[in-house]
Tab-separated table of C-alpha atoms in Angstrom:
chain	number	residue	atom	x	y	z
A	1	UNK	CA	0.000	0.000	0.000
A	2	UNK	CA	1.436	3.647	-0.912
A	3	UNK	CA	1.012	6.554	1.577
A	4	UNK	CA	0.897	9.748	-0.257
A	5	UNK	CA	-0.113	13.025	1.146
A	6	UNK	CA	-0.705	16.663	-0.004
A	7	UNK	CA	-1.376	20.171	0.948
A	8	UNK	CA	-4.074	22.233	-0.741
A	9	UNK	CA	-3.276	26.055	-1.749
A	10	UNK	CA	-6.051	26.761	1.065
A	11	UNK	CA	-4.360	24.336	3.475
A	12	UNK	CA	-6.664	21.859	3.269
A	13	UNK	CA	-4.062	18.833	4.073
A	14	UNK	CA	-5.491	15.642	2.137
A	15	UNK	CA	-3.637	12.025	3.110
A	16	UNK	CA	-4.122	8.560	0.902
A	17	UNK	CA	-3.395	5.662	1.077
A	18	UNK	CA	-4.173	2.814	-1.975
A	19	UNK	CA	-5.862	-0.020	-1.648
A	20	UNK	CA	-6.846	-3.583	-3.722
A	21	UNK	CA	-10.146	-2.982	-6.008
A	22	UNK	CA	-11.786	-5.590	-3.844
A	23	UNK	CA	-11.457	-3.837	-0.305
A	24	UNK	CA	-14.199	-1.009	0.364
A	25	UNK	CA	-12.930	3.109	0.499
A	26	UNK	CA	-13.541	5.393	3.294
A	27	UNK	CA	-13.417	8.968	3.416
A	28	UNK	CA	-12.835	10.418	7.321
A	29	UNK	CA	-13.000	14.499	6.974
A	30	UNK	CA	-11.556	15.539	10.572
A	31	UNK	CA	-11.715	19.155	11.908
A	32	UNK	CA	-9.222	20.065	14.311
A	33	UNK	CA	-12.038	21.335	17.087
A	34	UNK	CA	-13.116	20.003	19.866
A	35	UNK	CA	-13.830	20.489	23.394
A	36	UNK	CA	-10.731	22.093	24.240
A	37	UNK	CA	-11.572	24.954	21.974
A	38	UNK	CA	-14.618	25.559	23.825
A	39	UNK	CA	-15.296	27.118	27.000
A	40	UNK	CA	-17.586	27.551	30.053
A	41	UNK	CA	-20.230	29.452	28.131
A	42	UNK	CA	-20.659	26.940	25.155
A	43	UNK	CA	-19.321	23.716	26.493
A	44	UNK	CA	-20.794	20.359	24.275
A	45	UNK	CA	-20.688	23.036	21.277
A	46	UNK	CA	-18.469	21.109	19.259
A	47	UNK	CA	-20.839	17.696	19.535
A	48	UNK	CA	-23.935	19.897	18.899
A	49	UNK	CA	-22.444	20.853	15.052
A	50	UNK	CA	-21.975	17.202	14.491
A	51	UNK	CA	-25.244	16.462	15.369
A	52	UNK	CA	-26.571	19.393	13.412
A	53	UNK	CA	-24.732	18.317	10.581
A	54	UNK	CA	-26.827	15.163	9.633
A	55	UNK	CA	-30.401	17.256	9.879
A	56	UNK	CA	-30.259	19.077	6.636
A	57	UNK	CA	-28.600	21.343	4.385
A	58	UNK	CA	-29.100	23.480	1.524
A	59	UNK	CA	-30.142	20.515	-0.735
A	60	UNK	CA	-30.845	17.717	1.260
A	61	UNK	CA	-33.506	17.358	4.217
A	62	UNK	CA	-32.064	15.356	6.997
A	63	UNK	CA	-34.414	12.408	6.210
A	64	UNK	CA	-32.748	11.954	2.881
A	65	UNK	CA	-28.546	11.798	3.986
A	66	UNK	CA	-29.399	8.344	5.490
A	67	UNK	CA	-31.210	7.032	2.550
A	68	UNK	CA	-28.880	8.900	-0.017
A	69	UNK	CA	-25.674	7.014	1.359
A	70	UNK	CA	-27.763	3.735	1.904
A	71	UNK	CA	-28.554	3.781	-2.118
A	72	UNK	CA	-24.567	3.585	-3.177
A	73	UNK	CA	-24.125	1.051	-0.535
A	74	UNK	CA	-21.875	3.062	1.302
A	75	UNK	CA	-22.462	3.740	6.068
A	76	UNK	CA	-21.752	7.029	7.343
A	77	UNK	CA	-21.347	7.725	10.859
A	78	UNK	CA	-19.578	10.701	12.778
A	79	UNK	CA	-17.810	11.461	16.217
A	80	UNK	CA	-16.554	13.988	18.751
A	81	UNK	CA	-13.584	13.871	21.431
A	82	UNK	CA	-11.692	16.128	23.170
A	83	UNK	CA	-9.325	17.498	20.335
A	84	UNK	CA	-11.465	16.430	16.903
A	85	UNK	CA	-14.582	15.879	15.151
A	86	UNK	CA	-14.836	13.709	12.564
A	87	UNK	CA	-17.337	12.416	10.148
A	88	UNK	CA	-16.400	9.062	8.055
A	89	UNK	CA	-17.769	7.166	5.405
A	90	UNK	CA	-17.585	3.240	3.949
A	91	UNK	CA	-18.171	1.927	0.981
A	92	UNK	CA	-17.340	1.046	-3.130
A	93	UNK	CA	-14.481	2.705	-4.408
A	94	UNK	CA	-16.391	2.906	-7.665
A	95	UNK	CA	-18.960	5.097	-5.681
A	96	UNK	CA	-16.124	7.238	-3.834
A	97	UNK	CA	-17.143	10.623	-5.842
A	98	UNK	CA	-20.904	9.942	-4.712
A	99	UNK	CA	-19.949	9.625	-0.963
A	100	UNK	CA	-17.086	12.295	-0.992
A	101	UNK	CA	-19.942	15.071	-1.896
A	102	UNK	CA	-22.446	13.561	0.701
A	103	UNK	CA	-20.439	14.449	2.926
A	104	UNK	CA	-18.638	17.221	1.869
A	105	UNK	CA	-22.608	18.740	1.559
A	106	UNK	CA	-23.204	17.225	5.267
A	107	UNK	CA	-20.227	19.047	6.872
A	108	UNK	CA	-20.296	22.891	5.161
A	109	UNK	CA	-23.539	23.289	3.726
A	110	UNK	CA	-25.929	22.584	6.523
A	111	UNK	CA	-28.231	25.101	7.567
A	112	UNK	CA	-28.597	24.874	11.308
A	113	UNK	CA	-32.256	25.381	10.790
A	114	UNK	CA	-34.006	26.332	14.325
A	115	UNK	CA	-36.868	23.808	15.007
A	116	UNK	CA	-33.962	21.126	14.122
A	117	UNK	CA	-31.888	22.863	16.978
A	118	UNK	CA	-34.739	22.452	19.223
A	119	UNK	CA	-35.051	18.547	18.138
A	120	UNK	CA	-31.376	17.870	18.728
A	121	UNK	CA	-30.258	19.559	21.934
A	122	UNK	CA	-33.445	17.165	23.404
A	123	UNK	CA	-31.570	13.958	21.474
A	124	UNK	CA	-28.330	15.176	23.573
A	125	UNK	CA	-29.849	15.648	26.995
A	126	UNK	CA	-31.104	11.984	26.640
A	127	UNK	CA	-27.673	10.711	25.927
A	128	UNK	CA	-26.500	13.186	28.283
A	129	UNK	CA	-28.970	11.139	31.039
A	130	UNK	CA	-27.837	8.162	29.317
A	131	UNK	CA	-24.109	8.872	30.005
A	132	UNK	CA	-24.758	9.433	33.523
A	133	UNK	CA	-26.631	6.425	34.320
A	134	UNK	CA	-23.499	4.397	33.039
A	135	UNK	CA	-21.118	4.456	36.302
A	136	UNK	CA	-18.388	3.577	33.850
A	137	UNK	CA	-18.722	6.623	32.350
A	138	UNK	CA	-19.141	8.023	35.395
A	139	UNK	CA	-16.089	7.130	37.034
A	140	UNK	CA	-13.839	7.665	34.125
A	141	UNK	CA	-15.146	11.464	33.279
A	142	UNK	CA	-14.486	11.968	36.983
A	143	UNK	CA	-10.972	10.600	37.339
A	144	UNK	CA	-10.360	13.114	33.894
A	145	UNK	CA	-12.177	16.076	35.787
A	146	UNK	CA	-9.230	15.825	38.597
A	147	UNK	CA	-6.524	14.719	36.897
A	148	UNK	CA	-6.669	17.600	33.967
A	149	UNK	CA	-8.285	19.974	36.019
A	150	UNK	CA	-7.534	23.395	34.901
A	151	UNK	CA	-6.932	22.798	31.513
A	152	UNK	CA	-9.539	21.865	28.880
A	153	UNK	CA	-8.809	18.355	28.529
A	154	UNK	CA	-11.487	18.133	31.973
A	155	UNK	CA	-14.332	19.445	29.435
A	156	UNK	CA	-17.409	17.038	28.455
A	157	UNK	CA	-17.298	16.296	25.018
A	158	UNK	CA	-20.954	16.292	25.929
A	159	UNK	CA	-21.132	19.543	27.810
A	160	UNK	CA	-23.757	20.520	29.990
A	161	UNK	CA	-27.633	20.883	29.607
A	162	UNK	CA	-27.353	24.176	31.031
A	163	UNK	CA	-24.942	25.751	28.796
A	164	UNK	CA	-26.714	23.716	25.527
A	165	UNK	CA	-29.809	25.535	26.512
A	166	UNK	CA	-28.099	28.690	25.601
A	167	UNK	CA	-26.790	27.758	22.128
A	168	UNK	CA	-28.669	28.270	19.365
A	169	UNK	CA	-28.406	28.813	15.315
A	170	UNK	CA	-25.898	32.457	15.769
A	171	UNK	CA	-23.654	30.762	18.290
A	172	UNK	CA	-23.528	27.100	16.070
A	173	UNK	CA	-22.848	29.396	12.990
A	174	UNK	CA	-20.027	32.095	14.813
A	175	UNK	CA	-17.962	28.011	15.704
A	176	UNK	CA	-18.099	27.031	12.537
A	177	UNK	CA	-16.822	29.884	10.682
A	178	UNK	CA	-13.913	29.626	13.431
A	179	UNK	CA	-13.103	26.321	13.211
A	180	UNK	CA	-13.981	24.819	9.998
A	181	UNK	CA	-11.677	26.360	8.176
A	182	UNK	CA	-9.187	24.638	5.826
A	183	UNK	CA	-5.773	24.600	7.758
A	184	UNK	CA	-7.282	22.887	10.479
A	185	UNK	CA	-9.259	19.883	8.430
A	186	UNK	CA	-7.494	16.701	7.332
A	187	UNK	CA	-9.463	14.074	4.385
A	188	UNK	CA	-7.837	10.750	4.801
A	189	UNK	CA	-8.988	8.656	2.225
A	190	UNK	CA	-8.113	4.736	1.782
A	191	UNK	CA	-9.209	3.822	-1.978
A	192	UNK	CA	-7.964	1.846	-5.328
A	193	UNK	CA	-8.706	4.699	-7.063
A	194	UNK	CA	-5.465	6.571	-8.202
A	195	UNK	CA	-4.279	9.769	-5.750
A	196	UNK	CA	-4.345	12.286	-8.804
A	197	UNK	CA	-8.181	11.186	-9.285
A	198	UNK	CA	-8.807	11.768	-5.442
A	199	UNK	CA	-7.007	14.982	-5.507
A	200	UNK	CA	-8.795	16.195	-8.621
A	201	UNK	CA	-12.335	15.049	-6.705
A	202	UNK	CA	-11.717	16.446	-3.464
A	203	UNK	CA	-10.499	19.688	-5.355
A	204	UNK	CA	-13.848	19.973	-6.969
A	205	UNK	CA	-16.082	19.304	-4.347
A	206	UNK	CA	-14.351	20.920	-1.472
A	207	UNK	CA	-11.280	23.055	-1.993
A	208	UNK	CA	-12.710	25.000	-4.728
A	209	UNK	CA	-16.259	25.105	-3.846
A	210	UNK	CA	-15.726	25.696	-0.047
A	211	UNK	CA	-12.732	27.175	0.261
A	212	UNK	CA	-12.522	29.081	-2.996
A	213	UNK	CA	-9.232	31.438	-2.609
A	214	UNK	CA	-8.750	31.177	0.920
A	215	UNK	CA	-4.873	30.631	1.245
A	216	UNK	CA	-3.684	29.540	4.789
A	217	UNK	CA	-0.675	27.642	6.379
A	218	UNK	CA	-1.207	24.499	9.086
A	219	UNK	CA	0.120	26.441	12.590
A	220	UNK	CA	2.887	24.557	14.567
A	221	UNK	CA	2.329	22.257	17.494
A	222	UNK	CA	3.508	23.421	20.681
A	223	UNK	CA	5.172	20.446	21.532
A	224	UNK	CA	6.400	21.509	25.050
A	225	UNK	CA	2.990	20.792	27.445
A	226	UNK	CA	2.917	18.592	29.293
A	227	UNK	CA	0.305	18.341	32.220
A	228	UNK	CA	1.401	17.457	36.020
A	229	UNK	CA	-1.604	17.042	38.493
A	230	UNK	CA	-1.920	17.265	41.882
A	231	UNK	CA	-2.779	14.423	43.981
A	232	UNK	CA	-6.432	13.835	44.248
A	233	UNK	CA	-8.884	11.110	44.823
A	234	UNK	CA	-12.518	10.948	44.386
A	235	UNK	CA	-15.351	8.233	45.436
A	236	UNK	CA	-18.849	8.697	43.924
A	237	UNK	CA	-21.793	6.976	45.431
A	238	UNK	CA	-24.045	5.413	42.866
A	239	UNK	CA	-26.605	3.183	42.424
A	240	UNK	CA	-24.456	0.147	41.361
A	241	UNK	CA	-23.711	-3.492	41.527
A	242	UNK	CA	-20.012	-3.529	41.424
A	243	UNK	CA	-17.422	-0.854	42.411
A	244	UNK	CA	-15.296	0.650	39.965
A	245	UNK	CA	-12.234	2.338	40.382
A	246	UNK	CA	-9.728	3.727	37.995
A	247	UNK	CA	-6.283	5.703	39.138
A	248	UNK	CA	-3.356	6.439	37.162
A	249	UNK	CA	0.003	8.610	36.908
A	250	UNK	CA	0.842	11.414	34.048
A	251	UNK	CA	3.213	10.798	31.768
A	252	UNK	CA	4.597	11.951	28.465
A	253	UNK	CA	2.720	14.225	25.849
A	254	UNK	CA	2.423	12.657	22.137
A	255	UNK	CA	4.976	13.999	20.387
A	256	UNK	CA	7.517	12.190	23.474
A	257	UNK	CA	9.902	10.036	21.646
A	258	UNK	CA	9.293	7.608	24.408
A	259	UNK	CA	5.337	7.209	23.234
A	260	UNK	CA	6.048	3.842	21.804
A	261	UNK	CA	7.751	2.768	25.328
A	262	UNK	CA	4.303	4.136	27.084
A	263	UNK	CA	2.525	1.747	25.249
A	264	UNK	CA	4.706	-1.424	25.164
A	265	UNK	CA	4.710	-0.855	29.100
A	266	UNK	CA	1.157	-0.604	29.204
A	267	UNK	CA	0.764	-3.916	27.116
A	268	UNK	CA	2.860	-5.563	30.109
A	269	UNK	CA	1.574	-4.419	32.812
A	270	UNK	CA	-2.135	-4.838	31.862
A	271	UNK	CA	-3.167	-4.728	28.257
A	272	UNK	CA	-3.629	-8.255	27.474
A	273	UNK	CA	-5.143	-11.859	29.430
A	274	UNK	CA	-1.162	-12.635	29.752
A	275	UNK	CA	-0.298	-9.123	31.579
A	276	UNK	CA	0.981	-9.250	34.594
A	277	UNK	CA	-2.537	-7.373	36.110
A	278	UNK	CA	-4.271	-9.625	34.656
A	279	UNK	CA	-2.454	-12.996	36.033
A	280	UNK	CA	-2.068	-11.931	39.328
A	281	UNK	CA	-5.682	-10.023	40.581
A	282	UNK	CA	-8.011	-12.097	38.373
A	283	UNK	CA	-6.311	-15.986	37.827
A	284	UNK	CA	-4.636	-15.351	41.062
A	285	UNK	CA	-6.567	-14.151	43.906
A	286	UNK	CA	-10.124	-13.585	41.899
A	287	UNK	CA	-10.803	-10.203	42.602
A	288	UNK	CA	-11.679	-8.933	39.464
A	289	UNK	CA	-13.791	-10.143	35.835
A	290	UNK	CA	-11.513	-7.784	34.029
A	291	UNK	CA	-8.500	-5.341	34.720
A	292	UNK	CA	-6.224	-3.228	32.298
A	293	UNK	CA	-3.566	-0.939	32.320
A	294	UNK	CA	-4.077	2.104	29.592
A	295	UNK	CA	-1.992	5.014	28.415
A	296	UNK	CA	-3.304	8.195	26.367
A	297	UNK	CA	-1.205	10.937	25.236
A	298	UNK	CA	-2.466	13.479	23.745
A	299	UNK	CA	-1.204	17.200	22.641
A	300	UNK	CA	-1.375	18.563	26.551
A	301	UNK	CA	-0.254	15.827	28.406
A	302	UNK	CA	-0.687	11.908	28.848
A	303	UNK	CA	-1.918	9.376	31.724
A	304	UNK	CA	-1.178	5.729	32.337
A	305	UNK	CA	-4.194	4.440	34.354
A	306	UNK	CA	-5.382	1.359	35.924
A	307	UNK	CA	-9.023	0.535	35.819
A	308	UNK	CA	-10.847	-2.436	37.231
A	309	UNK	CA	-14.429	-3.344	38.392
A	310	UNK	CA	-14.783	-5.824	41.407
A	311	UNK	CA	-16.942	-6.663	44.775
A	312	UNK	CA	-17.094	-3.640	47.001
A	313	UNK	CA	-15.386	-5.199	49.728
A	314	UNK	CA	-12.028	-6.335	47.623
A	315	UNK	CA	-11.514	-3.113	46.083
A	316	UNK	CA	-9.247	-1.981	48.663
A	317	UNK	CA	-7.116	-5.117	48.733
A	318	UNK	CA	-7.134	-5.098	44.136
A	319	UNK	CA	-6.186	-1.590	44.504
A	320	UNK	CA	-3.221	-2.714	47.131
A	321	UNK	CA	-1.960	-5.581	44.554
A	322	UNK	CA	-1.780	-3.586	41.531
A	323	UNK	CA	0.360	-1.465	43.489
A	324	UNK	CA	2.313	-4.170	44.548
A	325	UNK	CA	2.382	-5.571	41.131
A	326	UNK	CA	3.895	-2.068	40.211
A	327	UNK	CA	6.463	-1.987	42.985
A	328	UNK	CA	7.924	-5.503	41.831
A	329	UNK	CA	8.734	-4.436	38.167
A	330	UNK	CA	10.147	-1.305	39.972
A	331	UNK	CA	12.065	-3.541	41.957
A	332	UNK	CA	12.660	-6.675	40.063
A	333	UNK	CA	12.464	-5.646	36.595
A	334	UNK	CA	10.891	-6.664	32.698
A	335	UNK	CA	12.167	-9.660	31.598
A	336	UNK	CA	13.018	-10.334	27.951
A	337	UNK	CA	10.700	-12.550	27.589
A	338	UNK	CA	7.756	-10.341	28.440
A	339	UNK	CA	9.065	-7.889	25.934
A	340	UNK	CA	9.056	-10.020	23.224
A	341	UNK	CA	5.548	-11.114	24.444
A	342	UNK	CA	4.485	-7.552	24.356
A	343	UNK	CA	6.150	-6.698	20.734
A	344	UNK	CA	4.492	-9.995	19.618
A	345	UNK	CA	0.895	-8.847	20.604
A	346	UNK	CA	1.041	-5.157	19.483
A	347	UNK	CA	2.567	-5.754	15.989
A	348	UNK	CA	0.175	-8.311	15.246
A	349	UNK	CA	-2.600	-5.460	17.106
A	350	UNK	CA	-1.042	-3.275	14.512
A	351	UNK	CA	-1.510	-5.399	11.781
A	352	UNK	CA	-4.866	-6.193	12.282
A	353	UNK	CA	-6.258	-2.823	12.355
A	354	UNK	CA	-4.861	-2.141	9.573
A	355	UNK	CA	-6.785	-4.868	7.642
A	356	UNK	CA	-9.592	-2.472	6.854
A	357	UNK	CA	-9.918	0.392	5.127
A	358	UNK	CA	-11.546	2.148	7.920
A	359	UNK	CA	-9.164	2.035	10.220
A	360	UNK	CA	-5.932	2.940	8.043
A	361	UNK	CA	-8.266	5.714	7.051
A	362	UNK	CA	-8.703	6.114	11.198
A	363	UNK	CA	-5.084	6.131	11.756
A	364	UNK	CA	-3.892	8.303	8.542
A	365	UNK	CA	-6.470	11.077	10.060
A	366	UNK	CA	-5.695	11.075	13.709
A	367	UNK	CA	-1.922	10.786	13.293
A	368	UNK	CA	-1.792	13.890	10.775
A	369	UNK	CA	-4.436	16.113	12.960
A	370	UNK	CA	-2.145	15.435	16.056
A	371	UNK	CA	1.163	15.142	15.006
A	372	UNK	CA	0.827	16.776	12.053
A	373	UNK	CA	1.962	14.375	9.717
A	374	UNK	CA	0.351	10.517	8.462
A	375	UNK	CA	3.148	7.404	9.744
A	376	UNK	CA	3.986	4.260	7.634
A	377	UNK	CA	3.080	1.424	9.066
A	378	UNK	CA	6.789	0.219	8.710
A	379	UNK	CA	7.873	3.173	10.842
A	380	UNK	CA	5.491	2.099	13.491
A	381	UNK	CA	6.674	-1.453	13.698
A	382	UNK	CA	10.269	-0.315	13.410
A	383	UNK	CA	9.608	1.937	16.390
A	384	UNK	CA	7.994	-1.129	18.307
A	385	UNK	CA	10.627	-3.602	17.538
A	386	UNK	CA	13.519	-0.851	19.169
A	387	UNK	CA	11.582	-0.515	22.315
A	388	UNK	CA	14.333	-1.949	25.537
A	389	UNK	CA	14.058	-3.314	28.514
A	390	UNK	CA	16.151	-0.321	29.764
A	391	UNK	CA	13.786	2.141	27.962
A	392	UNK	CA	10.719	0.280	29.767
A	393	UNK	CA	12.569	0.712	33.267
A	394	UNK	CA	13.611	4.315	32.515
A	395	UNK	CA	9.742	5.283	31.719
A	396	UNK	CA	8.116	3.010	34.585
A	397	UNK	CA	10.588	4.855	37.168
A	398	UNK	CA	9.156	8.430	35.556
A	399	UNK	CA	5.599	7.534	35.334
A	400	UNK	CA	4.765	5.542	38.167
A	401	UNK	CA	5.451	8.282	41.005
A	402	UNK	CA	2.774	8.674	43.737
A	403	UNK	CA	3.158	12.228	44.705
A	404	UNK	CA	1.363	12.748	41.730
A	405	UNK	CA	-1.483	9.799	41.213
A	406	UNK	CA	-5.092	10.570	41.131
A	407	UNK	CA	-7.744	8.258	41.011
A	408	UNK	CA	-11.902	7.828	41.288
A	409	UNK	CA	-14.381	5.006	42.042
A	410	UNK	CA	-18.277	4.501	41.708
A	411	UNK	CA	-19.971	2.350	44.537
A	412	UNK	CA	-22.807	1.963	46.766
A	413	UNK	CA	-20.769	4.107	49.271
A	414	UNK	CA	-18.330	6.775	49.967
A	415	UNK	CA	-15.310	4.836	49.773
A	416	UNK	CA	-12.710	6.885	51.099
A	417	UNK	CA	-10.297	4.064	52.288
A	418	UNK	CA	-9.614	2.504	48.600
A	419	UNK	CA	-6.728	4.189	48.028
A	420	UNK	CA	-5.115	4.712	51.075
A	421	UNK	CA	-2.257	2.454	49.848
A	422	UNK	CA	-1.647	5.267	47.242
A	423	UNK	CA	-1.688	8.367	50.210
């Protein structure tokens, strides 16, 4: 497969990637804006617009986007974190010009129309009230309100009811024109059709009907931030069967040259049934269904958590054992053979995901928004493969420092004693 990438007069950055005649396209348009370029007045403002964007535009009514991509065979779908939105669509290449201005129309030419404002922000307080009523949610949008609080990385994608209830059609439009503007939207596209042809189609449909002699440059990542938080714990009392807890340590930002150590760690440690987490709380001593270790680094700053659900009365003593289970790698050490364990899983991970055309188009997208530019999958496995035992050691003595840990947990009580181990 060829990785080719290009930059439009506008700055409309395009990245492709060519695939056999027999595997399916997708298109992912990402906009660099999320909820860390909202604030406190019109928080959740950034998953409103993608909402909005599926109930009409200028052409289409909102009943008739569905049904259009469902005639060329082809799903479309769309989502919002933290630092992107991003609509995506599947299907033939053969029908790639059809869904490229579906959803080129979808994304700038809706019209934001009132009554459908009124329709939608009811749609999000439901999955707002849905969100809540799921303690896993819960618990982890509470360990990211204390770990990143004071920067914007805390925010609800969702935002609040209260500040929804004050946007409307002039505050939707005043975003957009901000922040959907060419220098901060990526197209990754995975297709057999030829790059010229998907330069010359995303040229007609976007760069010169949207963004018609608007000349702009990508701006440079400020690749110095790195978030620090204070110690802090949290225990929510919910409604709930079985206690969940998550806690973790900050580490690295995404542009570290030590990201691909993060996540080999992580692997070890708890990201698969043969990680040492896993082994010792659940085959060992049965606390737990399911535990993992995770690490996400993003532009501002990274964490490496620990999350688990178990039996009220054994969180204390799981909590206590992955600790310990930390402390003896500290101590003892990675061996080789865990390493080659871990390299062994994530390259073949790797591979995997890269079977479909989605999620090249996935990766392509969130690696270019981020870091600014797409990564061959050779450079990724080369960067697995040189991952050390010494570099593992040298990154679990940074991360895992207590003075700075925070952590949460849902259960039928105020829980205050479940991480004493970590005081």
């Amino acid at each position: 497969m060829k990785l080719d990438t290009y930059t439009f007069p506008s700055g409309l950055r395009l990245v492709y990637e060519e695939v056999e005649d027999t595997r399916p396209a997708s298109i992912y348009i990402g906009v660099g804006a999320g909820s860390v370029n909202e604030n406190e007045k019109n928080l959740g403002i950034s998953h409103f617009i993608e909402h909005m964007s599926f109930k009409g535009t200028k052409k289409r009514e909102g009943k008739d986007i569905a049904r259009n991509f469902e005639e060329i065979g082809a799903t479309v779908n769309a989502y919002t974190s933290v630092m992107t939105t991003c609509y995506y669509a599947t299907g033939l290449s053969e029908k790639f010009e059809e869904m490229l201005e579906l959803l080129s129309d979808l994304i700038f030419f809706s019209t934001y129309k009132e009554e459908d404002i009124e329709t939608e922000r009811k749609v999000i307080f439901e999955e707002i009230d849905m969100k809540e009523d799921d303690p896993g949610r819960v618990v982890y949008q509470s360990f990211n309100d204390i770990f990143y609080s004071g920067s914007k990385i805390s925010m609800n994608v969702l935002g609040t009811k209260e500040c929804l209830n004050d946007i409307g059609r002039k505050e939707i439009i005043e975003y957009v024109k901000e922040h959907y503007v060419p220098n901060k939207i990526v197209i990754s596209v995975v297709t057999s059709l030829k790059f010229n042809k998907v330069k010359e189609l995303i040229k007609t449909y976007i760069e010169s009907k949207v963004f018609k002699g608007i000349k702009s440059s990508v701006e440079e990542k400020n690749k110095s931030r790195t978030i620090v938080p204070d110690k802090k714990f949290i225990s929510i009392k919910k409604d709930v069967t079985q206690t969940l807890v998550i806690f973790g340590f900050p580490t690295d930002n995404v542009f570290s040259t030590d990201f691909m150590t993060n996540q080999v760690l992580s692997y070890i440690l708890g990201g698969t049934m043969g990680s040492r987490l896993f082994r010792h709380v659940r085959d060992d001593e049965g606390l737990v269904y399911s535990i993992e270790s995770s690490v996400a680094m993003r532009e501002f700053g990274g964490d490496f958590c620990v999350s688990f659900g178990t039996n009220d009365k054994n969180a204390k003593k799981a909590v206590e054992l992955v600790k310990s289970e930390i402390n003896e790698m500290l101590s003892n050490g990675i061996e080789e053979k865990e390493l080659e364990r871990a390299k062994t899983f994530f390259k073949s991970l790797l591979l995997y995901s890269n079977e479909t055309s989605s999620g090249i188009a996935r990766k392509n997208l969130n690696n270019t928004l981020l870091l600014g530019r797409a990564i061959d999958i050779k450079e990724t496995l080369d960067d697995i493969e040189a991952v050390t035992i010494d570099g593992l050691m040298r990154v679990a003595k940074k991360v895992f420092n207590y003075s700075n840990v925070c952590g949460s947990v849902v259960s039928k009580t105020v829980n205050e004693e479940i991480f004493e181990c970590l005081e």
